[in-house]
Each structure stands twice: as structure tokens, then as C-alpha cells.
Amino acid sequence: MKKKAILVASIALLFISISLQPVSAQMTSIQSIELQEATVIEKFMDEIERIASESQTSCDFIEHLQDLCLNGEYRNCTIVREFISRILQFLIKERGISIGGININDLLGNLSSKFRPDYFVISYGTYNRLNPLKGNSIDLFKGRLSMWRYTGASNLLKGRTLILERHPFGIHQKMIGPQLGFMKGFKGIYLDVESKLTGNAYVMFMGRVDRIRAFELTPLSK
């Protein structure tokens, strides 16, 4: 009787393990896509930081960033392709008009920086959407006072923010990991996009801003 019970239990366990194999394979596939997305986005941001450190002016930075966006390597990732299409539209406006080799945006920026600071920000983070009805948002955005907050709740990517001073051009502040930030006079693009492949949501914003500051979130303040 015991042998029969053991045999029945063994057969049941065998069927359970077989039924779980497709689910396990699907999870492994999703995890692989998540890792690919995270790797591509991290590399893209690394390249942006490298370009910022090597550029002499904001015009140089925008030109090199546009070249980076046209790199086919990043267009192979669906979620990055969504970002890049909007970034390119924004950069075309930012490049401005050149007359006699002088970029008008840079000239006006140099004049305005004598009266008030002028910054450029690129930031992204990830989160898991709890509201299934929330749709993707890709908008041009203007805000008098805005804030952002990235916690360490997501294991996909660490929140990352790069703040550039436009005149004289250079890296003003960079923040990686849990953070809280405030900005005033932001004009740029804001993206809140869910990956159709993995269900992960990505937030990214990029643009010009009058005042901005990011603060590290300690474990107690998350």
C-alpha cells in the first residue's frame, strides 16, 4: 500500500514539474529581456556622460548627442527607440541656427547666463506600475516647479540624473541611486513608457531648466 502511495505521489510530482516548465522558461525569457533593456539603457547613459565630459560647449554636446541617437546599436532595443525618437525631435530645436559660424542659441545663452544660471538635465528611473489603466505618456512639458523621486524599490536600474551647466559648459552634478530632486522652469520632454515585452515602466525627462538640485535618499528616507 505504501509503495502504491509513493508511486502515485511520484507521478503527481512529475506532472507538476512538467506543467511548471513552460512558466519557468517564460520567466527566464522575460528576465533575459529585462537584463538586455537595462544594459542598453545604462550604456546609453554612460555614453551621454562621456560626451558631456568631452564637449566644450552646449552646442558641441547637443551635436554629439544627436549623433549618438542615430547609432543603430541603440535602436535595436524597443524601449530605447521610443526615447530616441523624441530626443531627436527635441535636439533639432535645441541646435538652433548658426550665422557666420556662430550658434545663436549659444550666443543668447552666454548673454542670459550673466543674469541667471542655465542648466540642462537628463534623468531616468524605473518603477513597477500598480495601475493597469495608466497609459504611456510622451509629452513636451513646461513646469514652473517640478520634482522627481527615485527609490531603490526596483532592481532593474538605479535612478540616474546628470545635470549640466550650459555656460560655461560642464557637468554640474550627477546622482546615481535613490534620490529626490527639485527643479524650476523646466522646458523639455517627459516620458513615462511601459515596455510591452517586460511590463516594466521607465521614466525619463530631458530639457533646459533654470534651477535644479538633486539630493541622495538615505535608507531611512526612502
PDB file of C-alpha atoms in Angstrom:
ATOM      1  CA  MET A   1       0.000   0.000   0.000  1.00  0.00           C
ATOM      2  CA  LYS A   2       2.840   2.338   0.906  1.00  0.00           C
ATOM      3  CA  LYS A   3       4.629   1.542  -2.366  1.00  0.00           C
ATOM      4  CA  LYS A   4       1.455   2.358  -4.303  1.00  0.00           C
ATOM      5  CA  ALA A   5       1.048   5.679  -2.464  1.00  0.00           C
ATOM      6  CA  ILE A   6       4.684   6.587  -3.122  1.00  0.00           C
ATOM      7  CA  LEU A   7       4.247   5.724  -6.806  1.00  0.00           C
ATOM      8  CA  VAL A   8       1.121   7.907  -7.097  1.00  0.00           C
ATOM      9  CA  ALA A   9       2.872  10.796  -5.340  1.00  0.00           C
ATOM     10  CA  SER A  10       5.900  10.479  -7.621  1.00  0.00           C
ATOM     11  CA  ILE A  11       3.724  10.554 -10.735  1.00  0.00           C
ATOM     12  CA  ALA A  12       1.866  13.619  -9.413  1.00  0.00           C
ATOM     13  CA  LEU A  13       5.125  15.447  -8.744  1.00  0.00           C
ATOM     14  CA  LEU A  14       6.328  14.548 -12.230  1.00  0.00           C
ATOM     15  CA  PHE A  15       3.222  16.069 -13.844  1.00  0.00           C
ATOM     16  CA  ILE A  16       3.528  19.195 -11.682  1.00  0.00           C
ATOM     17  CA  SER A  17       7.171  19.694 -12.645  1.00  0.00           C
ATOM     18  CA  ILE A  18       6.354  19.240 -16.336  1.00  0.00           C
ATOM     19  CA  SER A  19       3.489  21.764 -16.137  1.00  0.00           C
ATOM     20  CA  LEU A  20       5.760  24.337 -14.484  1.00  0.00           C
ATOM     21  CA  GLN A  21       8.475  24.094 -17.131  1.00  0.00           C
ATOM     22  CA  PRO A  22       6.777  26.464 -19.661  1.00  0.00           C
ATOM     23  CA  VAL A  23       6.181  29.041 -16.892  1.00  0.00           C
ATOM     24  CA  SER A  24       9.796  28.778 -15.780  1.00  0.00           C
ATOM     25  CA  ALA A  25      11.009  29.129 -19.366  1.00  0.00           C
ATOM     26  CA  GLN A  26       8.783  32.179 -19.873  1.00  0.00           C
ATOM     27  CA  MET A  27      10.117  33.829 -16.700  1.00  0.00           C
ATOM     28  CA  THR A  28      13.686  33.167 -17.810  1.00  0.00           C
ATOM     29  CA  SER A  29      12.933  34.756 -21.191  1.00  0.00           C
ATOM     30  CA  ILE A  30      11.417  37.871 -19.555  1.00  0.00           C
ATOM     31  CA  GLN A  31      14.353  38.175 -17.181  1.00  0.00           C
ATOM     32  CA  SER A  32      16.705  37.979 -20.148  1.00  0.00           C
ATOM     33  CA  ILE A  33      14.847  40.803 -21.915  1.00  0.00           C
ATOM     34  CA  GLU A  34      14.853  42.867 -18.708  1.00  0.00           C
ATOM     35  CA  LEU A  35      18.612  42.466 -18.445  1.00  0.00           C
ATOM     36  CA  GLN A  36      19.065  43.416 -22.107  1.00  0.00           C
ATOM     37  CA  GLU A  37      16.937  46.559 -21.707  1.00  0.00           C
ATOM     38  CA  ALA A  38      18.753  47.574 -18.532  1.00  0.00           C
ATOM     39  CA  THR A  39      22.170  47.019 -20.115  1.00  0.00           C
ATOM     40  CA  VAL A  40      21.329  49.089 -23.198  1.00  0.00           C
ATOM     41  CA  ILE A  41      19.893  51.985 -21.170  1.00  0.00           C
ATOM     42  CA  GLU A  42      22.880  52.015 -18.797  1.00  0.00           C
ATOM     43  CA  LYS A  43      25.281  52.036 -21.737  1.00  0.00           C
ATOM     44  CA  PHE A  44      23.330  54.836 -23.409  1.00  0.00           C
ATOM     45  CA  MET A  45      23.556  56.963 -20.259  1.00  0.00           C
ATOM     46  CA  ASP A  46      27.272  56.175 -19.884  1.00  0.00           C
ATOM     47  CA  GLU A  47      27.822  57.467 -23.408  1.00  0.00           C
ATOM     48  CA  ILE A  48      25.869  60.648 -22.664  1.00  0.00           C
ATOM     49  CA  GLU A  49      28.069  61.293 -19.628  1.00  0.00           C
ATOM     50  CA  ARG A  50      31.207  60.663 -21.679  1.00  0.00           C
ATOM     51  CA  ILE A  51      30.032  63.103 -24.354  1.00  0.00           C
ATOM     52  CA  ALA A  52      29.273  65.702 -21.685  1.00  0.00           C
ATOM     53  CA  SER A  53      32.763  65.396 -20.186  1.00  0.00           C
ATOM     54  CA  GLU A  54      34.427  65.780 -23.600  1.00  0.00           C
ATOM     55  CA  SER A  55      32.281  68.598 -25.038  1.00  0.00           C
ATOM     56  CA  GLN A  56      33.498  72.194 -24.865  1.00  0.00           C
ATOM     57  CA  THR A  57      30.157  73.925 -25.384  1.00  0.00           C
ATOM     58  CA  SER A  58      26.477  73.071 -25.127  1.00  0.00           C
ATOM     59  CA  CYS A  59      26.307  73.187 -28.925  1.00  0.00           C
ATOM     60  CA  ASP A  60      29.044  70.524 -29.140  1.00  0.00           C
ATOM     61  CA  PHE A  61      27.202  68.377 -26.621  1.00  0.00           C
ATOM     62  CA  ILE A  62      23.890  68.567 -28.477  1.00  0.00           C
ATOM     63  CA  GLU A  63      25.573  67.755 -31.794  1.00  0.00           C
ATOM     64  CA  HIS A  64      27.375  64.700 -30.371  1.00  0.00           C
ATOM     65  CA  LEU A  65      24.256  63.563 -28.534  1.00  0.00           C
ATOM     66  CA  GLN A  66      22.315  63.694 -31.784  1.00  0.00           C
ATOM     67  CA  ASP A  67      24.993  61.537 -33.444  1.00  0.00           C
ATOM     68  CA  LEU A  68      24.706  59.065 -30.562  1.00  0.00           C
ATOM     69  CA  CYS A  69      20.944  58.833 -31.003  1.00  0.00           C
ATOM     70  CA  LEU A  70      21.425  57.969 -34.661  1.00  0.00           C
ATOM     71  CA  ASN A  71      23.617  55.000 -33.706  1.00  0.00           C
ATOM     72  CA  GLY A  72      21.798  51.873 -34.872  1.00  0.00           C
ATOM     73  CA  GLU A  73      23.001  49.904 -31.853  1.00  0.00           C
ATOM     74  CA  TYR A  74      20.507  51.624 -29.558  1.00  0.00           C
ATOM     75  CA  ARG A  75      17.605  51.431 -31.978  1.00  0.00           C
ATOM     76  CA  ASN A  76      17.552  47.638 -31.639  1.00  0.00           C
ATOM     77  CA  CYS A  77      16.031  47.977 -28.164  1.00  0.00           C
ATOM     78  CA  THR A  78      12.318  48.845 -28.345  1.00  0.00           C
ATOM     79  CA  ILE A  79      12.153  50.949 -25.194  1.00  0.00           C
ATOM     80  CA  VAL A  80      15.263  52.955 -26.092  1.00  0.00           C
ATOM     81  CA  ARG A  81      13.891  53.519 -29.586  1.00  0.00           C
ATOM     82  CA  GLU A  82      10.865  55.225 -28.001  1.00  0.00           C
ATOM     83  CA  PHE A  83      13.186  57.552 -26.080  1.00  0.00           C
ATOM     84  CA  ILE A  84      15.461  58.315 -29.007  1.00  0.00           C
ATOM     85  CA  SER A  85      12.696  59.297 -31.426  1.00  0.00           C
ATOM     86  CA  ARG A  86      11.545  62.021 -29.015  1.00  0.00           C
ATOM     87  CA  ILE A  87      15.067  63.057 -28.063  1.00  0.00           C
ATOM     88  CA  LEU A  88      15.944  63.675 -31.716  1.00  0.00           C
ATOM     89  CA  GLN A  89      12.906  65.932 -32.157  1.00  0.00           C
ATOM     90  CA  PHE A  90      13.943  67.915 -29.096  1.00  0.00           C
ATOM     91  CA  LEU A  91      17.606  68.179 -30.144  1.00  0.00           C
ATOM     92  CA  ILE A  92      16.758  69.544 -33.585  1.00  0.00           C
ATOM     93  CA  LYS A  93      15.084  72.514 -31.883  1.00  0.00           C
ATOM     94  CA  GLU A  94      17.941  72.884 -29.396  1.00  0.00           C
ATOM     95  CA  ARG A  95      20.644  73.071 -32.067  1.00  0.00           C
ATOM     96  CA  GLY A  96      19.236  76.390 -33.209  1.00  0.00           C
ATOM     97  CA  ILE A  97      20.505  78.488 -36.110  1.00  0.00           C
ATOM     98  CA  SER A  98      24.111  79.264 -36.990  1.00  0.00           C
ATOM     99  CA  ILE A  99      25.053  82.538 -38.671  1.00  0.00           C
ATOM    100  CA  GLY A 100      28.630  83.086 -39.754  1.00  0.00           C
ATOM    101  CA  GLY A 101      29.724  80.055 -37.719  1.00  0.00           C
ATOM    102  CA  ILE A 102      28.124  81.456 -34.539  1.00  0.00           C
ATOM    103  CA  ASN A 103      25.326  79.456 -32.938  1.00  0.00           C
ATOM    104  CA  ILE A 104      22.533  81.837 -31.943  1.00  0.00           C
ATOM    105  CA  ASN A 105      21.403  79.617 -29.046  1.00  0.00           C
ATOM    106  CA  ASP A 106      24.916  79.617 -27.592  1.00  0.00           C
ATOM    107  CA  LEU A 107      25.233  83.375 -28.047  1.00  0.00           C
ATOM    108  CA  LEU A 108      21.920  84.078 -26.318  1.00  0.00           C
ATOM    109  CA  GLY A 109      22.780  81.543 -23.626  1.00  0.00           C
ATOM    110  CA  ASN A 110      26.073  83.260 -22.872  1.00  0.00           C
ATOM    111  CA  LEU A 111      24.296  86.585 -22.509  1.00  0.00           C
ATOM    112  CA  SER A 112      21.490  85.226 -20.317  1.00  0.00           C
ATOM    113  CA  SER A 113      23.898  83.277 -18.067  1.00  0.00           C
ATOM    114  CA  LYS A 114      25.309  86.580 -16.841  1.00  0.00           C
ATOM    115  CA  PHE A 115      21.929  87.313 -15.257  1.00  0.00           C
ATOM    116  CA  ARG A 116      20.774  83.825 -14.196  1.00  0.00           C
ATOM    117  CA  PRO A 117      22.065  80.207 -14.252  1.00  0.00           C
ATOM    118  CA  ASP A 118      21.086  77.928 -17.123  1.00  0.00           C
ATOM    119  CA  TYR A 119      21.168  74.136 -16.865  1.00  0.00           C
ATOM    120  CA  PHE A 120      20.459  71.047 -18.964  1.00  0.00           C
ATOM    121  CA  VAL A 121      19.205  67.870 -17.272  1.00  0.00           C
ATOM    122  CA  ILE A 122      18.885  64.237 -18.335  1.00  0.00           C
ATOM    123  CA  SER A 123      17.327  61.835 -15.844  1.00  0.00           C
ATOM    124  CA  TYR A 124      15.738  58.387 -15.791  1.00  0.00           C
ATOM    125  CA  GLY A 125      14.362  55.840 -13.356  1.00  0.00           C
ATOM    126  CA  THR A 126      12.186  52.731 -13.320  1.00  0.00           C
ATOM    127  CA  TYR A 127       9.171  51.516 -11.393  1.00  0.00           C
ATOM    128  CA  ASN A 128       6.513  48.802 -11.482  1.00  0.00           C
ATOM    129  CA  ARG A 129       3.094  50.123 -12.452  1.00  0.00           C
ATOM    130  CA  LEU A 130       0.345  49.288  -9.996  1.00  0.00           C
ATOM    131  CA  ASN A 131      -2.428  50.876 -12.059  1.00  0.00           C
ATOM    132  CA  PRO A 132      -3.108  48.708 -15.158  1.00  0.00           C
ATOM    133  CA  LEU A 133      -5.212  51.506 -16.691  1.00  0.00           C
ATOM    134  CA  LYS A 134      -2.373  54.017 -16.735  1.00  0.00           C
ATOM    135  CA  GLY A 135      -1.207  54.639 -20.288  1.00  0.00           C
ATOM    136  CA  ASN A 136       2.112  55.693 -21.741  1.00  0.00           C
ATOM    137  CA  SER A 137       2.941  59.387 -21.612  1.00  0.00           C
ATOM    138  CA  ILE A 138       5.332  61.093 -24.027  1.00  0.00           C
ATOM    139  CA  ASP A 139       4.902  64.834 -23.847  1.00  0.00           C
ATOM    140  CA  LEU A 140       6.556  68.173 -24.231  1.00  0.00           C
ATOM    141  CA  PHE A 141       6.476  69.574 -20.747  1.00  0.00           C
ATOM    142  CA  LYS A 142       6.832  73.001 -19.163  1.00  0.00           C
ATOM    143  CA  GLY A 143       6.723  73.400 -15.420  1.00  0.00           C
ATOM    144  CA  ARG A 144       7.287  76.271 -13.033  1.00  0.00           C
ATOM    145  CA  LEU A 145       8.170  73.932 -10.180  1.00  0.00           C
ATOM    146  CA  SER A 146       8.641  70.168 -10.540  1.00  0.00           C
ATOM    147  CA  MET A 147      10.118  67.316  -8.561  1.00  0.00           C
ATOM    148  CA  TRP A 148      11.186  63.712  -9.054  1.00  0.00           C
ATOM    149  CA  ARG A 149      11.854  60.815  -6.707  1.00  0.00           C
ATOM    150  CA  TYR A 150      13.581  57.501  -7.391  1.00  0.00           C
ATOM    151  CA  THR A 151      13.702  54.853  -4.672  1.00  0.00           C
ATOM    152  CA  GLY A 152      15.620  51.608  -4.509  1.00  0.00           C
ATOM    153  CA  ALA A 153      12.429  49.560  -4.870  1.00  0.00           C
ATOM    154  CA  SER A 154      13.205  48.497  -8.446  1.00  0.00           C
ATOM    155  CA  ASN A 155      16.033  46.051  -9.079  1.00  0.00           C
ATOM    156  CA  LEU A 156      16.086  46.817 -12.796  1.00  0.00           C
ATOM    157  CA  LEU A 157      18.052  50.045 -12.880  1.00  0.00           C
ATOM    158  CA  LYS A 158      19.371  52.575 -10.446  1.00  0.00           C
ATOM    159  CA  GLY A 159      17.861  56.017 -10.904  1.00  0.00           C
ATOM    160  CA  ARG A 160      20.328  58.321 -12.590  1.00  0.00           C
ATOM    161  CA  THR A 161      20.448  62.087 -13.112  1.00  0.00           C
ATOM    162  CA  LEU A 162      23.008  64.183 -14.980  1.00  0.00           C
ATOM    163  CA  ILE A 163      22.863  67.972 -14.576  1.00  0.00           C
ATOM    164  CA  LEU A 164      24.937  70.070 -16.972  1.00  0.00           C
ATOM    165  CA  GLU A 165      25.748  73.740 -16.673  1.00  0.00           C
ATOM    166  CA  ARG A 166      25.329  75.327 -20.087  1.00  0.00           C
ATOM    167  CA  HIS A 167      27.546  78.419 -19.769  1.00  0.00           C
ATOM    168  CA  PRO A 168      30.362  77.710 -19.149  1.00  0.00           C
ATOM    169  CA  PHE A 169      29.564  74.155 -20.213  1.00  0.00           C
ATOM    170  CA  GLY A 170      30.348  71.283 -17.861  1.00  0.00           C
ATOM    171  CA  ILE A 171      28.941  68.645 -15.506  1.00  0.00           C
ATOM    172  CA  HIS A 172      27.319  70.438 -12.567  1.00  0.00           C
ATOM    173  CA  GLN A 173      26.021  67.421 -10.628  1.00  0.00           C
ATOM    174  CA  LYS A 174      25.382  63.731 -11.139  1.00  0.00           C
ATOM    175  CA  MET A 175      23.390  61.374  -8.958  1.00  0.00           C
ATOM    176  CA  ILE A 176      23.073  57.581  -9.121  1.00  0.00           C
ATOM    177  CA  GLY A 177      20.699  55.568  -6.955  1.00  0.00           C
ATOM    178  CA  PRO A 178      17.806  56.595  -4.672  1.00  0.00           C
ATOM    179  CA  GLN A 179      17.287  60.345  -4.981  1.00  0.00           C
ATOM    180  CA  LEU A 180      14.944  63.280  -4.630  1.00  0.00           C
ATOM    181  CA  GLY A 181      15.147  66.319  -6.876  1.00  0.00           C
ATOM    182  CA  PHE A 182      13.544  69.697  -7.435  1.00  0.00           C
ATOM    183  CA  MET A 183      13.676  71.946 -10.483  1.00  0.00           C
ATOM    184  CA  LYS A 184      12.234  75.263 -11.568  1.00  0.00           C
ATOM    185  CA  GLY A 185      11.466  76.440 -15.081  1.00  0.00           C
ATOM    186  CA  PHE A 186      11.841  73.056 -16.805  1.00  0.00           C
ATOM    187  CA  LYS A 187      11.220  73.004 -20.567  1.00  0.00           C
ATOM    188  CA  GLY A 188      11.742  69.715 -22.343  1.00  0.00           C
ATOM    189  CA  ILE A 189      10.373  66.225 -22.861  1.00  0.00           C
ATOM    190  CA  TYR A 190       8.920  63.851 -20.288  1.00  0.00           C
ATOM    191  CA  LEU A 191       8.462  60.147 -20.994  1.00  0.00           C
ATOM    192  CA  ASP A 192       6.652  57.542 -18.918  1.00  0.00           C
ATOM    193  CA  VAL A 193       6.705  54.411 -21.061  1.00  0.00           C
ATOM    194  CA  GLU A 194       5.908  50.797 -20.249  1.00  0.00           C
ATOM    195  CA  SER A 195       7.889  48.101 -22.024  1.00  0.00           C
ATOM    196  CA  LYS A 196       5.494  45.875 -23.959  1.00  0.00           C
ATOM    197  CA  LEU A 197       7.949  42.999 -23.593  1.00  0.00           C
ATOM    198  CA  THR A 198       8.515  43.025 -19.840  1.00  0.00           C
ATOM    199  CA  GLY A 199       5.816  45.257 -18.323  1.00  0.00           C
ATOM    200  CA  ASN A 200       8.418  47.465 -16.654  1.00  0.00           C
ATOM    201  CA  ALA A 201       7.819  51.219 -16.688  1.00  0.00           C
ATOM    202  CA  TYR A 202      10.586  53.703 -17.439  1.00  0.00           C
ATOM    203  CA  VAL A 203      10.568  57.409 -16.638  1.00  0.00           C
ATOM    204  CA  MET A 204      12.883  59.803 -18.434  1.00  0.00           C
ATOM    205  CA  PHE A 205      12.990  63.570 -18.751  1.00  0.00           C
ATOM    206  CA  MET A 206      15.395  65.826 -20.578  1.00  0.00           C
ATOM    207  CA  GLY A 207      15.487  69.559 -21.143  1.00  0.00           C
ATOM    208  CA  ARG A 208      16.556  73.009 -20.055  1.00  0.00           C
ATOM    209  CA  VAL A 209      15.947  74.278 -16.548  1.00  0.00           C
ATOM    210  CA  ASP A 210      16.561  77.498 -14.605  1.00  0.00           C
ATOM    211  CA  ARG A 211      17.167  75.997 -11.169  1.00  0.00           C
ATOM    212  CA  ILE A 212      17.763  72.368 -10.199  1.00  0.00           C
ATOM    213  CA  ARG A 213      19.093  70.315  -7.317  1.00  0.00           C
ATOM    214  CA  ALA A 214      19.215  66.565  -6.574  1.00  0.00           C
ATOM    215  CA  PHE A 215      19.580  65.010  -3.124  1.00  0.00           C
ATOM    216  CA  GLU A 216      20.602  61.490  -2.177  1.00  0.00           C
ATOM    217  CA  LEU A 217      17.930  59.485  -0.372  1.00  0.00           C
ATOM    218  CA  THR A 218      19.237  57.675   2.687  1.00  0.00           C
ATOM    219  CA  PRO A 219      17.807  54.240   3.645  1.00  0.00           C
ATOM    220  CA  LEU A 220      15.627  55.919   6.313  1.00  0.00           C
ATOM    221  CA  SER A 221      14.161  58.467   3.891  1.00  0.00           C
ATOM    222  CA  LYS A 222      13.187  56.115   1.078  1.00  0.00           C
TER     223      LYS A 222
END
